[in-house]
Coordinates of C-alpha atoms and ligand atoms in Angstrom, one line a residue:
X30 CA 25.4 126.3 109.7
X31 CA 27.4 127.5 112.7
X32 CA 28.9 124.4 114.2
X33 CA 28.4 121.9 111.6
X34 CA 32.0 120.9 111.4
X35 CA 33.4 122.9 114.7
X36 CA 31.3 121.0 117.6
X37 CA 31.6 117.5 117.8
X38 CA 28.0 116.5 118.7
X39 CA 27.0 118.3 115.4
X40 CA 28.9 116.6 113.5
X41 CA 27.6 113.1 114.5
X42 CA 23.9 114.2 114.4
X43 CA 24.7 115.5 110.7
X44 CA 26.3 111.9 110.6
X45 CA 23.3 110.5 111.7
X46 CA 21.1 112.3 109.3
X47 CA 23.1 111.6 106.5
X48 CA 23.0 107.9 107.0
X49 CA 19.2 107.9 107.5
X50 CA 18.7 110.2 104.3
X51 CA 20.8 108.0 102.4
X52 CA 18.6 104.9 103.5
X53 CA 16.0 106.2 101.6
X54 CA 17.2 106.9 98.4
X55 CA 16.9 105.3 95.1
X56 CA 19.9 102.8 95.0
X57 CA 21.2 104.7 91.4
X58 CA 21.7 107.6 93.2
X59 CA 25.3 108.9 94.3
X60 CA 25.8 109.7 97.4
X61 CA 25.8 113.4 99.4
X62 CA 29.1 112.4 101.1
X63 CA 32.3 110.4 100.2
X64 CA 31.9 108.9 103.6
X65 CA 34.3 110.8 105.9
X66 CA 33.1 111.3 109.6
X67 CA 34.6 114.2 110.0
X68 CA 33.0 116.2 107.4
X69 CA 29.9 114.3 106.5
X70 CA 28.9 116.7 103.1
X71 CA 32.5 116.6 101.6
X72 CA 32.8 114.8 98.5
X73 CA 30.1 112.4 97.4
X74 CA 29.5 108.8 95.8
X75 CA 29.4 107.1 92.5
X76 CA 31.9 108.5 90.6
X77 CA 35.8 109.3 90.6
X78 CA 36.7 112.7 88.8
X79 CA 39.8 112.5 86.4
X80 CA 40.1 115.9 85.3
X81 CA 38.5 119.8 86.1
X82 CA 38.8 122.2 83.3
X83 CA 38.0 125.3 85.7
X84 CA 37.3 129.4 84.4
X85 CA 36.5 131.7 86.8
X86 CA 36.6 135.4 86.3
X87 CA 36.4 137.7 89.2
X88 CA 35.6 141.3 88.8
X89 CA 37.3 143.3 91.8
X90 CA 34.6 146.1 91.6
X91 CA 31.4 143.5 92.2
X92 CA 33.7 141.3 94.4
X93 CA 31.5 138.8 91.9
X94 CA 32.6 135.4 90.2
X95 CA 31.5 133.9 87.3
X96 CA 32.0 130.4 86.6
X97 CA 32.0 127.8 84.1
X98 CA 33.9 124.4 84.9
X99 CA 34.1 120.9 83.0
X100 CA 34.4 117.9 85.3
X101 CA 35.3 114.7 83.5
X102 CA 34.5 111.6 85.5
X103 CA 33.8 108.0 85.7
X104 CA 31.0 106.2 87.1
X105 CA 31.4 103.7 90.4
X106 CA 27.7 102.7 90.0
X107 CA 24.9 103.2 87.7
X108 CA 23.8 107.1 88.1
X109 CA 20.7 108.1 88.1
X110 CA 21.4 111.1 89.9
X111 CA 24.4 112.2 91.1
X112 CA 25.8 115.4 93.6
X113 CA 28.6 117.9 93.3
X114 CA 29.7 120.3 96.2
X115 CA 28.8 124.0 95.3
X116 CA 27.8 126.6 97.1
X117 CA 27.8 129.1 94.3
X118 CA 24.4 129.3 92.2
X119 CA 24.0 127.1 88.9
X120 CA 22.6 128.4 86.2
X121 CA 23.2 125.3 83.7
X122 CA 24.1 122.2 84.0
X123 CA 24.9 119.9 81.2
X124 CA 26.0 116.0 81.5
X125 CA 28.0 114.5 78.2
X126 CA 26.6 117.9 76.4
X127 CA 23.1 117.2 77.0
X128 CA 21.2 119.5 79.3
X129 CA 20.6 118.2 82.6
X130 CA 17.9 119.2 85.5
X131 CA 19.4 120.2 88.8
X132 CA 18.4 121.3 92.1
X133 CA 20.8 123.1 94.6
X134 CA 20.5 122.9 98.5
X135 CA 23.4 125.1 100.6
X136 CA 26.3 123.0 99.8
X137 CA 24.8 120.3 97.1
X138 CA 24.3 120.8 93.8
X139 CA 22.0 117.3 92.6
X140 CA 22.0 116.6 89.5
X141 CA 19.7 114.4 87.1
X142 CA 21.0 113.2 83.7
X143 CA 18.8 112.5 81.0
X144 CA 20.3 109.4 81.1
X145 CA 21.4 107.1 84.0
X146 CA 25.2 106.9 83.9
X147 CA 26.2 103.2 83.7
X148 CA 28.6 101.9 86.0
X149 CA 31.9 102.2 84.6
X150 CA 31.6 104.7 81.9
X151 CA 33.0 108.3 81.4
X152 CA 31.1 111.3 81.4
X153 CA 31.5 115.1 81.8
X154 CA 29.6 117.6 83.6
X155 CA 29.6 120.9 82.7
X156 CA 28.1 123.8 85.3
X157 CA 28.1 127.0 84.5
X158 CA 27.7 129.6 87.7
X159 CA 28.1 132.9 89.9
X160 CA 27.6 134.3 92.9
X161 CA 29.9 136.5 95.6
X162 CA 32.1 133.7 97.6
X163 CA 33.7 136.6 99.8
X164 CA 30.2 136.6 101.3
X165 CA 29.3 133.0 102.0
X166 CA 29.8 131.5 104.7
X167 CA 29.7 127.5 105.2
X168 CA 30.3 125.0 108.2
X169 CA 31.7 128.2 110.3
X170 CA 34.1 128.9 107.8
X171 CA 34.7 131.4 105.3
X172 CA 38.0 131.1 103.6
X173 CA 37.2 132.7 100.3
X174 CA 39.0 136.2 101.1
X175 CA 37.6 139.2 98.5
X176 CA 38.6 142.7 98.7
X177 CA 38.7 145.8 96.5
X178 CA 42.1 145.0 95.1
X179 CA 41.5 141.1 94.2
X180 CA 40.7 137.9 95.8
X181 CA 42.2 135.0 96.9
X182 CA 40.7 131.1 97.6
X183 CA 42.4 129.5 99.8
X184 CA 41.9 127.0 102.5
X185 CA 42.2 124.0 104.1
X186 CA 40.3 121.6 104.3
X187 CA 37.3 123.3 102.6
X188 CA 37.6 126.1 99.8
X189 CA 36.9 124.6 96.7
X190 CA 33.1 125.0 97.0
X191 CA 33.3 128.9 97.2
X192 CA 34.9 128.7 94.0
X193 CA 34.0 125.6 91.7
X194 CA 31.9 122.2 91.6
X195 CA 33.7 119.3 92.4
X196 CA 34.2 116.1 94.2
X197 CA 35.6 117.9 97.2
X198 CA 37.4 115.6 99.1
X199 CA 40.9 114.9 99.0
X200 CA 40.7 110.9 98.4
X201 CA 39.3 112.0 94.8
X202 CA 42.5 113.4 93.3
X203 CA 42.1 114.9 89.8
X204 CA 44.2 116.3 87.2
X205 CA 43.2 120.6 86.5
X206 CA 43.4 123.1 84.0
X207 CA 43.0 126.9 85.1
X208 CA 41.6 129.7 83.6
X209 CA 41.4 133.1 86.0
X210 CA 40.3 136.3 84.0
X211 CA 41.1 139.3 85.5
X212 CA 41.0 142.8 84.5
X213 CA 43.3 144.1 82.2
X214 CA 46.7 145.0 84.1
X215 CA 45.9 142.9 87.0
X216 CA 47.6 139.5 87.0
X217 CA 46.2 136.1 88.1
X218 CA 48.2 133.0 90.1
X219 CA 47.3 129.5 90.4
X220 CA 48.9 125.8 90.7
X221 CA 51.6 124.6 88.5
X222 CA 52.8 126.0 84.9
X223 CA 51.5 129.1 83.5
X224 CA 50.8 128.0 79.8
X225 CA 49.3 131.4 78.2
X226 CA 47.7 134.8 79.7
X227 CA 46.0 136.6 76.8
X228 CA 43.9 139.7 76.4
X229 CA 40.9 140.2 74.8
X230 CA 38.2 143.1 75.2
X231 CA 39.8 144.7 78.6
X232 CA 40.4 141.4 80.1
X233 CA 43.4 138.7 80.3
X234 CA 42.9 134.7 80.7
X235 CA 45.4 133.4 82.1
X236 CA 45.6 129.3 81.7
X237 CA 47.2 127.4 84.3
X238 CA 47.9 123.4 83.9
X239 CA 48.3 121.3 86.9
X240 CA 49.3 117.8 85.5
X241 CA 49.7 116.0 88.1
X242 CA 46.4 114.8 90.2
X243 CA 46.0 116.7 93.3
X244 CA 43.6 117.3 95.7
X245 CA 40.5 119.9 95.7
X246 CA 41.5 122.1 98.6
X247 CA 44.7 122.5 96.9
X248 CA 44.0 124.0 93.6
X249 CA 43.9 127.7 94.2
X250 CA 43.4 131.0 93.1
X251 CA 44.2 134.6 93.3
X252 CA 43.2 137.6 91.5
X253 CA 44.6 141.1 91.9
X254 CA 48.0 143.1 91.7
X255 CA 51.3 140.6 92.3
X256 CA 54.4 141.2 90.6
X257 CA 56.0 138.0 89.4
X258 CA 59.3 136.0 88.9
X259 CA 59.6 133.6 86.4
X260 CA 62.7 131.5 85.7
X261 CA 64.8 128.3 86.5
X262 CA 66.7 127.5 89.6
X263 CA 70.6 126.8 88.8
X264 CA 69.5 122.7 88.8
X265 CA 67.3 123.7 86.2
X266 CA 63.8 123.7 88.1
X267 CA 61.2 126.6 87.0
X268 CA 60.3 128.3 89.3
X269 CA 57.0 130.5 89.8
X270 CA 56.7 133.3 93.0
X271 CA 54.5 136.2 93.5
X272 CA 54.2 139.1 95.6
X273 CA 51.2 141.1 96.4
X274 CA 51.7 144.3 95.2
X275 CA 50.2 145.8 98.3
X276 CA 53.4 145.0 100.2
X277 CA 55.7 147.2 102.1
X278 CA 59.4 147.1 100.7
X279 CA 61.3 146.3 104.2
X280 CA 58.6 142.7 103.9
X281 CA 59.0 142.5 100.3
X282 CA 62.7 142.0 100.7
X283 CA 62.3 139.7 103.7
X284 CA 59.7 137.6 101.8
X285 CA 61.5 137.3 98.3
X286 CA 64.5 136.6 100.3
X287 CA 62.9 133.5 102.4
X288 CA 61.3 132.5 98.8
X289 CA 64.0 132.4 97.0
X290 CA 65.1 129.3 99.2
X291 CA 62.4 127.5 97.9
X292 CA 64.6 125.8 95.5
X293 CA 67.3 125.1 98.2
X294 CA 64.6 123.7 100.4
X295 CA 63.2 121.4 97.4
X296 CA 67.3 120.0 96.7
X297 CA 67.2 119.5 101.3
X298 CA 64.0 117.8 101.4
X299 CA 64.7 115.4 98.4
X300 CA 67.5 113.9 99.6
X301 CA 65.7 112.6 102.8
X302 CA 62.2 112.0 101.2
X303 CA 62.7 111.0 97.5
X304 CA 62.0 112.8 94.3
X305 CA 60.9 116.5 94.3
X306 CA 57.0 114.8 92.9
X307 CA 56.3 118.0 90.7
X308 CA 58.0 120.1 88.0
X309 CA 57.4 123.5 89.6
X310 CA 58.0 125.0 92.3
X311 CA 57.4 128.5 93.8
X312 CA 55.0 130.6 96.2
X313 CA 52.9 133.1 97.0
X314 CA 53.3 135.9 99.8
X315 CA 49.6 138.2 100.3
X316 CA 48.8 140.7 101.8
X317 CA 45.6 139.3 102.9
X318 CA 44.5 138.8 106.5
X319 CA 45.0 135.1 106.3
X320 CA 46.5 134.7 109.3
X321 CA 48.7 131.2 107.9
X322 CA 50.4 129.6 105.3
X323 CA 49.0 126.7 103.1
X324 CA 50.6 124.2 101.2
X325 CA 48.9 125.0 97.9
X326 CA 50.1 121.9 95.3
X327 CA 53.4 123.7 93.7
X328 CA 52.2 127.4 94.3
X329 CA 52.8 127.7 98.6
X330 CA 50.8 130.9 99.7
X331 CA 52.6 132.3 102.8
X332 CA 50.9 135.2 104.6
X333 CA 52.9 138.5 104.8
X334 CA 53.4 138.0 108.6
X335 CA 55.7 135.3 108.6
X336 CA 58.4 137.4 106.8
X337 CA 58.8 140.6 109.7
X338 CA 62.5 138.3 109.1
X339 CA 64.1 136.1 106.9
X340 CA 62.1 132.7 107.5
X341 CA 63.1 129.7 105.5
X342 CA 61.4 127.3 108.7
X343 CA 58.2 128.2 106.9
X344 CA 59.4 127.5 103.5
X345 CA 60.8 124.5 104.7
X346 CA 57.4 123.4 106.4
X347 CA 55.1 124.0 103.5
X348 CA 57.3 122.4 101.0
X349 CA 57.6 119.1 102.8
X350 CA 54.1 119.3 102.7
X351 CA 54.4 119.0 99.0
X352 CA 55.1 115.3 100.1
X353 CA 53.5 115.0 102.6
X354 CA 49.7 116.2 102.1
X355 CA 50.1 116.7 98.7
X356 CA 52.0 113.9 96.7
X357 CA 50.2 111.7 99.4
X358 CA 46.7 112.9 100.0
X359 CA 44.9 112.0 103.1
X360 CA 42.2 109.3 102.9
X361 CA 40.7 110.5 106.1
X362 CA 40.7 113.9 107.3
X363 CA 41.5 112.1 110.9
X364 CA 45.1 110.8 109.7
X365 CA 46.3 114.9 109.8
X366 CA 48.8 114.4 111.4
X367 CA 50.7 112.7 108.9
X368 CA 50.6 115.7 107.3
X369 CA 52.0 118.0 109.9
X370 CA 53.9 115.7 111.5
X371 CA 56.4 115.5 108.6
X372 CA 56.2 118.5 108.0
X373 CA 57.2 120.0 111.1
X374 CA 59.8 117.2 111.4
X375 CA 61.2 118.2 108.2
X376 CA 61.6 121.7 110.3
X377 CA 63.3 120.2 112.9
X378 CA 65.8 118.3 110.6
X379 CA 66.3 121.3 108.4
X380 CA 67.1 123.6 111.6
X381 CA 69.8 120.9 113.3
X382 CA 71.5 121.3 109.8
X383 CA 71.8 125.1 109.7
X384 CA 73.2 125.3 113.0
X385 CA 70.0 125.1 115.6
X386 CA 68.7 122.3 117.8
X387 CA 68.8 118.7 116.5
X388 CA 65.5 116.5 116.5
X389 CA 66.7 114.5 119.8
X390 CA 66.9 117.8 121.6
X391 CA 63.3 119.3 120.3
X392 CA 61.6 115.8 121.2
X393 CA 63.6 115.6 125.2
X394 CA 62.8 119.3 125.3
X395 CA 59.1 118.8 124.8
X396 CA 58.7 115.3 126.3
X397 CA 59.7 116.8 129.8
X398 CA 56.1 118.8 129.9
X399 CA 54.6 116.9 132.5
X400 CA 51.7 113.7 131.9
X401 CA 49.2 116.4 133.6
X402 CA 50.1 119.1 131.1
X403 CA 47.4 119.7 128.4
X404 CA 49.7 119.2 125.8
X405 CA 49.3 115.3 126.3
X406 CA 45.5 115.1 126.1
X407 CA 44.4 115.7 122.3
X408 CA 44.4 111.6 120.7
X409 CA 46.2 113.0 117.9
X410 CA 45.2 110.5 115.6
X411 CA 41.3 110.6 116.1
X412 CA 41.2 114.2 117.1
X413 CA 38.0 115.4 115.8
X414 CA 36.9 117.7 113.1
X415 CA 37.5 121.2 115.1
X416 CA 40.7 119.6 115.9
X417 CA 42.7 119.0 113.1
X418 CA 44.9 122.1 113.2
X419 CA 45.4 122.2 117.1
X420 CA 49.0 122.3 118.3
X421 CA 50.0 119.1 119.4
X422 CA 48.9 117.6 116.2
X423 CA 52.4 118.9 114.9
X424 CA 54.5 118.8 117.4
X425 CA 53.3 115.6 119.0
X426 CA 53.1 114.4 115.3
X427 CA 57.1 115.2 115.0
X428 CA 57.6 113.5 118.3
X429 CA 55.7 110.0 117.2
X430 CA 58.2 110.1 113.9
X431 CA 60.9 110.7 116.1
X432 CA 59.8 108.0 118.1
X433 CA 59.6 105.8 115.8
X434 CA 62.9 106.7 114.3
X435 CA 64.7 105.4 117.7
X436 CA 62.7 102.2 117.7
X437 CA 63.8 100.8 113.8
X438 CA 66.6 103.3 113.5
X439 CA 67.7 106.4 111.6
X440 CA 68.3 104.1 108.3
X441 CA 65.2 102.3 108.5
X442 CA 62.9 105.6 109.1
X443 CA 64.1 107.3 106.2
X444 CA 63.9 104.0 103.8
X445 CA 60.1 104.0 105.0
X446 CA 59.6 107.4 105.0
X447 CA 60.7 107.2 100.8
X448 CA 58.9 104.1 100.0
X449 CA 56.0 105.6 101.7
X450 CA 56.1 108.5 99.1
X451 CA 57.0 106.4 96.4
X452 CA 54.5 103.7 97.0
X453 CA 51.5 106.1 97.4
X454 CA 52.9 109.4 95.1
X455 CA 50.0 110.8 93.4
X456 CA 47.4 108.5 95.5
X457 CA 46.4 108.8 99.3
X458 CA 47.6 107.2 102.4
X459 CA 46.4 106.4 106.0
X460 CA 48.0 105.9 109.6
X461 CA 46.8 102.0 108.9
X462 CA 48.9 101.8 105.9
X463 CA 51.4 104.0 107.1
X464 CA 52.2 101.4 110.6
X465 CA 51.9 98.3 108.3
X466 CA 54.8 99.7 105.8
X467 CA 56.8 100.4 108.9
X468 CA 56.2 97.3 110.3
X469 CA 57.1 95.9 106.9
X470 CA 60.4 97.5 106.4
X471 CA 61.3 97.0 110.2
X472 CA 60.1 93.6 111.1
X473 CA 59.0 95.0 114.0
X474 CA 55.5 94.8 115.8
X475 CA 54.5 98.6 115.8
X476 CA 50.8 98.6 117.3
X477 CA 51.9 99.5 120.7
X478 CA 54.2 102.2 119.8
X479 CA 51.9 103.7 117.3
X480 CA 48.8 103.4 119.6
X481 CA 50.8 104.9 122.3
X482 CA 51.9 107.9 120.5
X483 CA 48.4 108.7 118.8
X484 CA 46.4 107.8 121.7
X485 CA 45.8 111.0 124.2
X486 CA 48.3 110.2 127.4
X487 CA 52.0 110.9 127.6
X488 CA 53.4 107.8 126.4
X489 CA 55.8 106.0 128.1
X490 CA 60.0 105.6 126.7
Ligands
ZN20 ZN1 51.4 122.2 107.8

């Protein structure tokens, strides 16, 4: 497994494989992969998932997980088999309540209705399953964090495997409902409104809804000690943070501090990039060694390190996200910087408004690194797999929207920027789409300033 998504020549041999493999399967059978170079086993074929009704207790003591989680679905071809990603072991599988045969390789769990699936129709899957996802590791990563105090899964772009069956790509966006049981006295956190936690024989459900689709990596999870704030911001929105109990005070004032922006940040960020797309808002600061913060769909987690001081820049990053990433999915995991682009640009307009330097000065500041400096060589729109969170990604990705805010103009960036979000909210986007819409709004030919910008080579001005 090492290497399989950090070395490029892996990757395409994988690629390779996978194209061969599916060559010689039965045509009614879905595919392995959703068809993404850059992480060939993510996601698979025939079928779009509409909803995931996930439960998943943990028990801190085992570090174990049991799981039992209801995909609803429809069918893009007939189905005859079809694969989920799991890396957790089955131990039943049932397809429209009938009980299904399955097989499980590391990542794949096939499945074989009773039935083919027509083309077209709605079914569920249900999978029941356990396992210990602190301990698995999976394409060099292992982002499911367990400790003796709780757990916490988390990642980008791969985490939903360690902790439930899905579709796991984030072109497939899905609608979820959240059950985490926990001990008794511990508490739970996960995406969007907390509808109920109830106790029953030493142990509390707590039910989370997420109504609005979102993408796999970003549902999330943590089970341990956090002590929560509940309530509405003065515009009225509810809001949702936690704290991990394991804390220090002099961070746990820093963090709640910083947090308690968030609803300041949201009110910034809409007026340049539309409608807040969710109801809630809030975050999550751990005490786990996660070493960054992730733009978890309505729920941020922030690790404790980014509040030794007051820091709203990270609040302010990870929130744009919830536009950008979020609302508007990727379609390829090679358009990233889309993603990070806005949202470190949404940093650098936040700081020019609170007194620091404005965008012009960040992008002249960074543009005088000289053609031969290594900051120029990544092709930031292409830039491979073990790639996608490299430096320049950001702050090259905030230069090539600066850039392309001097050639149509302030007025015109923004009014693409919003339609962007508007046209796509709740969907997926790519570069493609992105240049055409800019193109559209500007009446300008774009191709050589975009290609420029994402190609590796300092561009010219
Ligand atoms: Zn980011």
């Amino acid at each position: 497994m090492l290497g399989l998504v950090r070395g490029v020549g892996l990757v395409v041999s994988v690629g390779l494989l996978g194209t061969a493999g599916a060559a010689a399967q039965a045509p009614e059978h879905g595919a392995a992969g959703i068809g993404d170079p850059y992480f060939p086993t993510s996601g698979n074929g025939g079928y779009r998932v509409q909803h995931y009704d996930i439960t998943a207790g943990y028990v801190a003591k085992t570090r174990r997980l049991r799981g039992d989680t209801t995909i609803k679905a429809r069918a893009t071809q007939d189905l005859s088999r079809l694969n989920l990603d799991l890396l957790l072991r089955a131990s039943e599988v049932r397809v429209d309540g009938h009980r299904a045969k399955f097989r499980q390789t590391r990542h794949e769990l096939i499945v074989t209705p009773r039935h083919t699936v027509p083309d077209g129709t709605r079914f569920t899957v249900r999978v029941r399953y356990a396992g210990r996802p602190g301990t698995i590791e999976y394409a060099d990563e292992r982002p499911f964090i367990a400790s003796k105090s709780g757990a916490l899964a988390v990642g980008q772009p791969n985490i939903a495997a360690w902790w439930f069956p899905s579709n796991d790509h984030p072109s497939d966006k899905a609608r979820f409902d959240i059950a985490l049981r926990v001990a008794e006295g511990r508490q739970t956190v996960s995406n969007g409104r907390l509808v109920s936690a109830k106790t029953r024989n030493g142990r509390t459900t707590w039910r989370w809804h997420a109504g609005k689709p979102m993408a796999t990596y970003l549902a999330f999870a943590g089970w341990g000690g956090f002590a929560i704030e509940r309530g509405h911001t003065r515009s009225g929105r509810p809001y949702l943070y936690a704290y991990d109990k394991r804390l220090g005070t002099g961070i746990l004032e820093t963090a709640k501090r910083s947090l308690h922006a968030t609803g300041p940040v949201t009110g910034f960020l809409s007026k340049r990039w539309g409608r807040y797309p969710y109801r809630q808002i809030g975050g999550v600061v751990t005490a786990a060694p996660l070493g960054y913060a992730l733009e978890n769909q309505t729920r941020p987690v922030y690790d404790r390190v980014f509040f030794a001081g007051v820091n709203r820049g990270v609040v302010v990053h990870e929130m744009a996200h919830q536009w950008f990433g979020d609302a508007i999915a990727l379609k390829r995991w090679r358009d990233i910087w889309l993603n990070e682009g806005y949202a470190t640009y949404s940093e650098w307009i936040w700081a020019a408004q609170h007194g620091g330097r404005t965008p012009a000065q960040q992008f002249d500041d960074l543009y005088d690194l000289p053609a031969t400096d290594h900051f120029w060589s990544l092709p930031i729109g292409n830039p491979g797999a073990h790639n996608i969170f490299a430096g320049p990604i950001y702050t090259r990705g905030a230069m090539a929207l600066h850039a392309l805010r001097r050639e149509i103009g302030s007025e015109a960036f923004f009014d693409v920027s919003r339609r962007w979000v508007h046209r796509n909210a709740d969907g997926v986007g790519s570069t493609n789409e992105y240049r055409r819409l800019a193109e559209e709004v500007s009446g300008k030919d774009l191709g050589p300033l975009f290609s420029s910008w994402l190609g590796p080579g300092k561009p010219e001005v």
